[in-house]
Amino acid sequence: MDSFLDLFDPGTSPPTNCDVWPEDDDDATRLPPEPQMGNVEYKLKLTSPSKLRFEHLVTQLKWRLREGHGEAIYEIGVEDTGKLTGLSSDDMKSSLITLDQMALKLGATTSVLRERSVGKDKIVAEVLVRKVPDDQECIEVMVAVLGGADAGKSTLLGVLAHGEFDNGRGSARLNVLRHLHELRSGRTSSISHEILGFDTEGDVINYQKARTAEEIRDRSSKLITFLDLAGHKKYLKTTVAGLSGYCPNHVMLVVSSPAVNVSSPTQLDMTKEHMDLALALRLPFCIVVTKTDITPADNTINWLESVLKSIGCRKVPLVIKSDDDVITASSAQPAQNVVPIFTISSVTGENLDLLTRFLYVLPPSISIKEKERLEQECCQFQIDEIFKVPDIGTIVGGVLTQGVVNVATELVIGPLDNGTFVPVTVQSIHRNKAPCRVVKATQSASLNLEKAIPGLRNGMVLLGLGVNHSACIFFQARIVVLYHATSIHNGFQTTVHIGNIRQTAAIVAIMECDKRGMHTNDSASVIFKFARHPEYVTEGMRLLFREGQTKGIGIVTQVFALQVVAG
């Protein structure tokens, strides 16, 4: 499967935050050599630089911030080769003052993540430099929360976002669940959002008095948006649609510690299913083991380590026990397939501070260059939710995958059942439960449209006037079958997820395949036909299909535009 996945992402991006500090002084007294690309910079010392040297250092910091999406990691007291030489207390203090002045020059802030002694009276320091881009209110990271039913996902989010521990009977989740039937059953069946804001010192904004969503957004230098997804098996299609449509930066997989000890097959199977989804969509993830106040997490950690180290996963588990582990996990995760494992309790608050710290240093996954490129494209807004509010009109919620949308922007919405698109105007915009004037590529938002439009459904798109507005019934894709019990032939029907699209489609033609059909691990180019209505699909979009135990992934290679008959 690895070789086939390379078809979708043939180039690997330069590692960021790729440093891994030695576990102790007796281990290895060096880091990997300084990376040329990325947001990590080694500096032996920054004491009393000349004016010319200072300007050069500021330019270098600016470049590292750009590489790190607004965040840079400075290792002070470290040579370019990675050797931990260290500095005296006075030299370290002087170097940190210089780094503060460099950051101030760019409108950035600094915070010391950790310090360590090396040798006699020598120390090294790791410093986070953060600068919110000029065209953004804060640095944003979207985290999808997955896990089986009764794992404690909504309870954990309620504790993180509101700062009050659970009473052991689900009191914390009352602030998260959206519908009455969810409150009665205790199970999430829809997609809900929660936000967690941090200031420049890493303190949580949510806990400082009673903050509204707008105040949290305005006062935060970094904002974590949680996407709470359903855990029960019968809502799996909604969960897959949320992962595929919202394109989160990171996944937080929640596992209940008692589930492993009592051998709960339903919850463990869903944990594996959700882990497979994160792997198939190539999303970095961490694991949170909850309810450790009820059952110790030892058996759960052993089970998770065996799953993560298996042939189909090949990840490196790292149990988080200290702040030092948090920084190491955040640094090593993107480049070295590290999966952090947290053991927490929402009742006692055990290790919640470590999880919060990890979220604070969690880097965005999309580079500023890529974000700027997407913002230059003609706008495309994927619709995931539709509301009709009396006296206000139609409201659509979803993700802007490319472009920029302002209030009063003119767009087209569709495709309708006949494949046509209808012109609309944006009346107002809400983000993070607060009104705003503009939404940019990769951001989620709710848009109020000027008029009621019959026939709207989830899976539609809002497009800029300069985009080719053509829908399709047939499209071609290069796919790989991750698992199928028998063989796939022409006529095979499955649920296809492409971005925000979720619809049954049939395979009408299989190329490069003999009469025996497609089996597990087979790849081929196939032609799909949507079963009910046309959709807006473009070349290069990733798809995920599943039917029962059958799973597969692919990429759209060709779209056959639907010919719309006028009149």
XYZ file of C-alpha atoms in Angstrom:
567
model
C 0.000 0.000 0.000
C 2.893 2.352 0.689
C 4.032 2.307 -2.939
C 0.536 3.073 -4.146
C 0.097 5.941 -1.701
C 3.186 7.487 -3.240
C 1.097 7.995 -6.389
C -0.965 10.540 -4.472
C 1.925 12.338 -2.807
C 5.105 11.594 -4.746
C 7.140 14.304 -3.012
C 7.671 14.479 0.698
C 7.730 17.879 2.327
C 10.789 18.916 4.343
C 10.510 17.883 8.001
C 9.616 20.601 10.481
C 10.320 20.559 14.208
C 12.509 17.556 13.443
C 14.702 17.759 16.543
C 14.580 14.986 19.116
C 16.317 15.822 22.379
C 18.272 13.046 24.055
C 16.464 11.316 26.891
C 19.343 11.977 29.284
C 22.869 13.297 29.402
C 24.334 9.807 29.175
C 22.467 9.025 25.971
C 23.658 11.205 23.084
C 24.824 14.787 23.483
C 23.684 15.975 20.108
C 20.666 16.609 17.921
C 20.407 15.750 14.234
C 22.297 18.279 12.052
C 20.450 21.568 11.527
C 17.869 21.175 8.720
C 18.280 23.568 5.805
C 14.516 23.758 5.291
C 11.759 23.912 7.884
C 11.223 26.041 10.979
C 14.049 24.782 13.239
C 17.134 26.970 13.763
C 20.260 26.142 15.827
C 22.204 29.000 17.455
C 25.263 28.516 19.603
C 24.815 31.989 21.112
C 23.255 35.371 20.317
C 25.266 37.644 22.563
C 25.817 41.311 21.597
C 25.448 41.053 17.787
C 26.519 43.977 15.603
C 23.856 46.013 13.822
C 24.529 44.230 10.516
C 24.539 40.828 12.226
C 21.286 41.655 14.019
C 19.543 42.532 10.723
C 20.775 39.267 9.234
C 19.421 37.347 12.235
C 16.027 39.069 11.908
C 15.853 38.143 8.200
C 16.724 34.558 9.084
C 14.021 34.459 11.770
C 11.480 35.849 9.307
C 12.274 33.008 6.888
C 12.034 30.343 9.600
C 8.645 31.741 10.683
C 7.422 31.558 7.126
C 8.622 27.965 6.845
C 6.813 27.062 10.087
C 3.421 28.614 9.302
C 4.014 31.420 11.821
C 5.939 29.345 14.368
C 9.697 28.725 14.654
C 11.779 26.651 17.066
C 15.161 28.077 18.165
C 17.686 25.773 19.842
C 20.050 28.034 21.832
C 23.426 26.632 22.846
C 23.448 24.119 19.974
C 25.997 24.027 17.140
C 24.955 23.580 13.482
C 26.158 19.974 13.658
C 23.644 19.325 16.431
C 26.164 19.146 19.263
C 24.738 20.358 22.589
C 27.568 22.670 23.652
C 25.546 24.811 26.043
C 26.033 28.324 27.408
C 26.744 29.845 30.759
C 23.848 31.353 32.657
C 24.853 34.919 31.690
C 25.365 34.076 28.007
C 22.026 32.278 27.879
C 20.270 35.253 29.458
C 21.918 37.603 26.941
C 21.016 35.305 24.017
C 17.382 35.122 25.083
C 17.235 38.939 25.319
C 18.627 39.195 21.773
C 16.067 36.668 20.525
C 13.303 38.702 22.206
C 14.536 41.817 20.392
C 14.632 39.936 17.062
C 11.060 38.751 17.611
C 9.927 42.251 18.642
C 11.317 43.601 15.381
C 8.920 41.289 13.490
C 5.977 41.673 15.848
C 6.490 38.133 17.175
C 6.572 36.702 20.700
C 8.869 34.161 22.381
C 8.338 31.548 25.060
C 10.919 29.130 26.498
C 9.634 25.586 26.038
C 12.358 23.825 28.029
C 15.901 24.132 29.343
C 18.462 21.429 30.051
C 21.878 21.275 31.717
C 24.749 19.902 29.637
C 28.135 19.480 31.221
C 29.221 21.639 34.132
C 27.339 24.949 34.514
C 26.182 24.842 30.869
C 22.578 24.957 29.682
C 20.716 24.716 26.379
C 17.252 26.125 25.745
C 14.468 25.483 23.260
C 12.407 28.577 22.443
C 9.146 28.875 20.518
C 8.867 32.047 18.423
C 5.349 32.803 17.193
C 4.083 35.483 14.847
C 0.486 35.598 13.722
C 0.506 36.341 9.962
C -0.559 39.897 9.140
C -3.685 38.733 7.305
C -4.826 36.416 10.122
C -6.329 37.055 13.549
C -4.513 34.047 15.038
C -2.806 30.779 14.096
C -5.490 28.119 13.693
C -5.312 24.325 13.897
C -8.315 22.052 13.342
C -8.315 18.805 15.336
C -10.828 16.025 14.589
C -11.799 13.982 17.667
C -12.401 10.280 16.937
C -13.050 7.216 19.054
C -15.641 4.567 19.766
C -18.951 5.208 21.502
C -18.654 5.794 25.275
C -14.921 6.516 25.005
C -15.440 9.942 26.602
C -14.803 12.225 23.603
C -17.490 14.816 24.295
C -16.713 14.782 28.023
C -13.028 15.416 27.306
C -13.878 18.329 24.977
C -16.210 19.788 27.586
C -13.399 19.705 30.165
C -10.797 21.151 27.754
C -12.994 23.956 26.441
C -14.702 24.976 29.685
C -12.105 24.130 32.344
C -14.464 22.249 34.687
C -13.846 18.595 35.574
C -16.528 15.987 34.987
C -18.545 14.630 37.918
C -18.189 11.031 36.716
C -21.712 10.999 35.247
C -21.191 13.063 32.099
C -21.796 16.602 33.349
C -18.968 18.069 31.229
C -20.418 16.855 27.931
C -23.639 18.843 28.429
C -21.788 21.907 27.105
C -20.846 20.084 23.877
C -23.810 17.960 22.736
C -26.112 19.725 20.252
C -29.426 17.808 20.180
C -31.948 16.595 22.741
C -31.604 12.956 21.686
C -27.831 13.266 22.186
C -28.358 14.550 25.728
C -30.719 11.659 26.487
C -28.534 8.913 25.020
C -25.141 10.490 25.755
C -23.996 9.642 22.230
C -22.855 12.134 19.606
C -24.658 11.649 16.276
C -23.734 14.911 14.500
C -20.679 17.064 13.850
C -20.113 19.769 16.456
C -17.368 22.343 17.024
C -15.564 23.552 20.133
C -12.722 26.058 20.353
C -9.718 26.353 22.666
C -7.702 29.584 22.606
C -4.154 30.230 23.876
C -2.409 33.526 24.580
C 1.263 34.200 23.828
C 2.362 32.613 27.135
C 0.497 29.363 26.511
C -2.314 30.080 28.988
C -5.833 29.050 27.978
C -8.026 32.042 27.152
C -11.258 30.085 27.742
C -10.603 29.846 31.483
C -10.038 33.586 32.020
C -13.459 34.755 33.204
C -16.552 33.895 31.141
C -15.375 34.452 27.597
C -17.682 34.526 24.600
C -16.573 32.828 21.389
C -15.813 36.214 19.843
C -13.652 37.269 22.820
C -11.746 33.963 22.735
C -11.006 34.409 19.027
C -9.956 38.064 19.389
C -7.637 37.474 22.367
C -5.987 34.246 21.160
C -2.634 33.996 19.421
C -3.381 30.336 18.685
C -6.823 28.776 18.283
C -7.587 25.045 18.325
C -10.894 24.133 16.665
C -12.157 20.713 17.732
C -14.347 18.713 15.358
C -16.363 16.354 17.581
C -17.328 13.343 15.441
C -19.689 10.471 16.194
C -18.258 7.246 17.586
C -21.108 4.759 17.163
C -20.906 2.383 14.216
C -24.274 3.410 12.752
C -23.024 7.012 12.410
C -19.766 5.985 10.696
C -20.763 7.585 7.377
C -21.211 10.919 9.160
C -17.788 10.513 10.759
C -16.104 9.728 7.435
C -17.882 12.683 5.823
C -16.578 14.993 8.553
C -13.003 13.778 8.107
C -13.155 13.964 4.325
C -15.074 17.236 4.057
C -13.481 19.384 6.771
C -9.855 18.363 6.032
C -8.605 18.640 9.656
C -4.921 19.265 10.403
C -4.712 16.623 13.110
C -6.681 13.728 14.639
C -7.118 13.034 18.347
C -8.122 9.387 18.819
C -9.828 8.797 22.182
C -9.767 5.307 23.754
C -11.490 4.285 26.987
C -9.137 2.446 29.329
C -11.855 0.107 30.712
C -12.764 -1.009 27.149
C -9.517 -2.970 26.734
C -9.676 -4.557 30.185
C -13.243 -5.810 29.705
C -12.503 -6.733 26.047
C -15.226 -4.542 24.540
C -15.066 -5.635 20.871
C -17.384 -2.892 19.605
C -15.320 0.015 20.948
C -11.974 -1.586 20.077
C -13.133 -2.341 16.528
C -14.223 1.276 16.096
C -10.863 2.443 17.459
C -9.088 0.389 14.780
C -11.573 1.614 12.153
C -10.945 5.271 13.027
C -7.181 4.697 13.104
C -7.412 3.186 9.614
C -9.291 6.275 8.421
C -6.575 8.598 9.744
C -3.903 6.470 8.067
C -5.790 6.300 4.757
C -6.255 10.083 4.696
C -2.627 10.594 5.827
C -3.583 12.650 8.862
C -1.139 12.844 11.816
C -2.774 11.675 15.032
C -2.302 11.359 18.758
C -4.059 8.973 21.146
C -5.754 9.909 24.414
C -6.558 7.113 26.897
C -9.418 8.291 29.132
C -11.088 7.091 32.347
C -7.795 6.198 34.020
C -9.480 7.006 37.353
C -11.585 3.857 36.820
C -9.028 1.467 35.305
C -5.221 1.745 35.051
C -4.028 2.324 31.494
C -1.238 -0.306 31.413
C -3.157 -2.958 29.448
C -4.584 -0.324 27.106
C -1.126 1.069 26.340
C 0.200 -2.449 25.634
C -2.684 -3.066 23.218
C -2.179 0.282 21.487
C 1.563 -0.293 21.122
C 0.957 -3.673 19.462
C -1.511 -2.106 17.019
C 0.718 0.873 16.211
C 3.780 -1.327 15.613
C 1.900 -3.764 13.352
C 2.748 -4.092 9.655
C -0.295 -2.125 8.500
C 0.501 0.866 10.728
C 4.263 1.057 11.407
C 4.149 3.940 13.864
C 6.344 4.724 16.868
C 4.293 4.989 20.102
C 5.486 7.489 22.729
C 3.768 7.559 26.118
C 3.723 11.138 27.408
C 4.774 11.460 31.049
C 6.323 14.948 31.280
C 6.528 18.368 29.607
C 9.785 17.236 28.026
C 7.951 14.334 26.355
C 5.338 16.787 25.055
C 7.918 18.923 23.240
C 9.737 15.859 21.913
C 6.475 14.382 20.583
C 5.439 17.613 18.903
C 8.864 17.975 17.310
C 9.288 14.398 16.121
C 5.734 13.567 15.104
C 5.608 14.934 11.521
C 9.033 13.671 10.474
C 9.401 10.373 12.327
C 5.892 8.818 12.493
C 5.718 9.277 16.268
C 2.270 8.813 17.840
C 1.978 10.456 21.287
C -0.148 8.561 23.842
C -1.702 10.526 26.735
C -3.311 8.921 29.788
C -5.847 11.284 31.325
C -8.875 11.466 33.557
C -11.663 13.987 32.977
C -12.801 13.507 36.593
C -9.533 14.024 38.501
C -7.755 16.095 35.822
C -4.774 13.721 35.719
C -2.335 14.701 32.913
C -4.789 17.137 31.330
C -2.093 19.804 31.556
C 0.188 17.681 29.335
C -2.521 17.331 26.689
C -3.222 21.069 26.808
C 0.498 21.798 26.439
C 0.699 19.497 23.417
C -2.196 21.333 21.753
C -0.422 24.640 22.417
C 2.730 23.585 20.518
C 0.915 21.565 17.821
C 1.974 23.015 14.429
C -0.411 23.671 11.519
C -0.036 21.187 8.668
C -0.326 23.572 5.716
C 2.501 25.939 4.849
C 2.022 29.673 4.396
C 3.148 29.355 0.772
C 0.467 26.766 0.070
C -2.158 28.812 1.920
C -1.282 31.907 -0.114
C -1.523 29.868 -3.314
C -4.961 28.578 -2.352
C -6.160 32.095 -1.508
C -5.241 33.229 -5.040
C -7.484 30.579 -6.596
C -11.104 31.223 -7.524
C -13.236 30.444 -4.476
C -14.713 27.023 -3.766
C -16.791 26.496 -0.617
C -17.852 22.944 0.292
C -21.295 22.777 1.941
C -21.621 20.318 4.837
C -24.651 21.721 6.670
C -27.763 23.654 5.662
C -30.082 25.633 7.961
C -33.228 27.602 7.206
C -33.754 30.322 9.818
C -37.036 32.343 9.863
C -36.596 36.029 8.955
C -32.925 35.423 8.127
C -32.897 33.009 5.214
C -30.678 30.125 4.184
C -27.440 29.475 6.073
C -24.820 27.040 4.781
C -21.895 25.745 6.813
C -18.715 24.143 5.586
C -15.096 24.723 4.560
C -13.610 27.164 2.062
C -11.082 24.970 0.255
C -9.687 27.782 -1.896
C -10.122 31.507 -2.535
C -11.450 34.302 -0.311
C -15.096 35.169 0.436
C -16.226 38.575 1.726
C -19.636 39.893 2.664
C -21.564 40.771 -0.531
C -19.467 38.374 -2.654
C -21.419 37.020 -5.631
C -21.201 33.258 -6.099
C -23.065 30.366 -7.708
C -24.416 27.364 -5.798
C -25.007 23.848 -7.086
C -25.205 21.470 -8.759
C -28.974 21.028 -8.554
C -30.527 17.734 -9.623
C -30.470 18.852 -13.263
C -26.778 19.807 -13.063
C -27.299 23.595 -13.076
C -25.909 26.278 -10.746
C -27.854 29.223 -9.270
C -26.374 32.706 -8.563
C -26.408 33.872 -4.906
C -24.937 36.685 -2.785
C -23.336 36.313 0.664
C -25.180 38.459 3.207
C -23.126 37.731 6.335
C -20.372 35.422 7.631
C -19.845 33.683 10.985
C -16.672 31.918 12.123
C -16.097 30.217 15.487
C -19.590 31.242 16.588
C -18.848 34.936 15.992
C -19.568 37.326 13.084
C -16.722 38.337 10.769
C -16.213 40.099 7.433
C -14.066 37.618 5.516
C -13.247 33.898 5.339
C -10.078 32.571 3.664
C -8.895 29.274 2.199
C -8.757 26.295 4.639
C -11.099 28.025 7.132
C -14.544 26.738 8.147
C -17.455 29.170 8.320
C -21.205 29.682 8.046
C -22.551 31.881 5.234
C -25.948 33.558 5.135
C -27.280 33.627 1.561
C -29.582 36.339 0.262
C -32.473 34.135 -0.827
C -34.120 30.772 -0.263
C -33.103 28.171 -2.829
C -35.177 24.988 -3.251
C -33.389 21.680 -3.613
C -30.291 22.435 -1.523
C -28.458 19.438 -0.030
C -25.198 18.601 1.698
C -22.386 17.968 -0.768
C -23.083 21.013 -2.925
C -20.522 23.769 -3.490
C -20.384 27.544 -3.717
C -18.130 28.625 -6.595
C -16.688 31.912 -7.762
C -18.007 33.342 -11.005
C -14.726 32.569 -12.769
C -14.874 28.776 -12.174
C -16.061 26.283 -14.776
C -19.489 25.353 -13.389
C -19.909 21.823 -14.675
C -21.227 18.817 -12.773
C -20.717 15.158 -13.565
C -22.374 11.760 -13.276
C -19.361 9.756 -14.513
C -15.765 10.152 -13.372
C -12.582 8.090 -13.583
C -10.307 7.365 -10.628
C -7.188 5.397 -9.832
C -8.048 3.265 -6.783
C -6.527 0.663 -4.492
C -8.627 -1.860 -2.564
C -7.479 -1.866 1.059
C -9.774 -4.753 1.969
C -12.487 -6.794 0.269
C -13.615 -10.301 1.239
C -14.187 -11.562 -2.316
C -13.675 -9.747 -5.631
C -14.917 -6.486 -7.162
C -16.418 -6.555 -10.651
C -18.389 -4.151 -12.873
C -21.634 -3.165 -11.174
C -20.137 -3.108 -7.661
C -21.880 -0.373 -5.627
C -20.275 1.475 -2.734
C -20.534 4.695 -0.755
C -18.012 7.166 -2.150
C -16.603 10.092 -0.128
C -14.942 12.867 -2.151
C -14.401 15.987 -0.075
C -17.866 16.875 1.223
C -19.576 14.541 -1.271
C -21.159 11.369 0.092
C -23.167 9.341 -2.399
C -23.620 5.788 -3.637
C -21.710 5.128 -6.850
C -21.336 2.070 -9.065
C -18.204 0.874 -10.834
C -19.170 0.632 -14.514
C -15.733 -0.162 -15.965
C -12.454 -1.558 -14.641
C -9.299 -1.111 -16.694
C -6.070 -3.098 -16.300
C -7.911 -5.975 -14.643
C -8.550 -9.586 -15.702
C -11.774 -11.564 -15.327
C -11.049 -12.469 -11.724
C -11.832 -8.880 -10.672
C -10.145 -6.720 -8.032
C -9.059 -8.156 -4.692
C -7.407 -6.800 -1.537
C -4.302 -4.685 -2.344
C -5.142 -4.591 -6.073
C -5.033 -1.244 -7.855
C -6.616 -0.203 -11.155
C -8.193 2.681 -13.007
C -12.000 2.511 -12.817
C -15.001 4.559 -13.947
C -17.656 5.402 -11.337
C -21.264 6.461 -11.923
C -23.182 8.394 -9.236
C -26.477 6.694 -8.400
C -28.786 9.629 -7.632
C -27.707 13.079 -8.804
C -24.713 14.877 -10.342
C -21.888 16.248 -8.190
C -19.103 18.813 -8.597
C -15.855 16.840 -8.873
C -12.449 17.999 -10.105
C -9.323 16.109 -11.126
C -6.872 15.465 -8.316
C -9.483 15.107 -5.549
C -8.935 12.213 -3.172
C -11.710 9.675 -2.667
C -12.454 7.072 -0.045
C -15.016 4.314 -0.588
C -16.442 1.778 1.810
C -19.267 -0.741 1.926
C -19.502 -2.974 4.977
C -15.975 -4.281 5.571
C -14.838 -3.194 2.099
C -12.461 -0.223 2.115
C -10.508 1.574 -0.586
C -8.876 4.875 -1.469
C -8.091 6.628 -4.722
C -7.652 9.831 -6.636
C -9.834 11.326 -9.376
C -7.999 11.311 -12.705
C -10.711 12.412 -15.172
C -14.167 13.997 -15.020
C -16.834 13.598 -17.707
C -18.818 16.843 -17.629
C -22.596 16.588 -17.693
C -24.207 18.244 -20.713
C -26.961 20.505 -19.348
C -29.888 20.982 -21.728
C -31.147 24.587 -21.750
C -34.801 25.353 -21.191
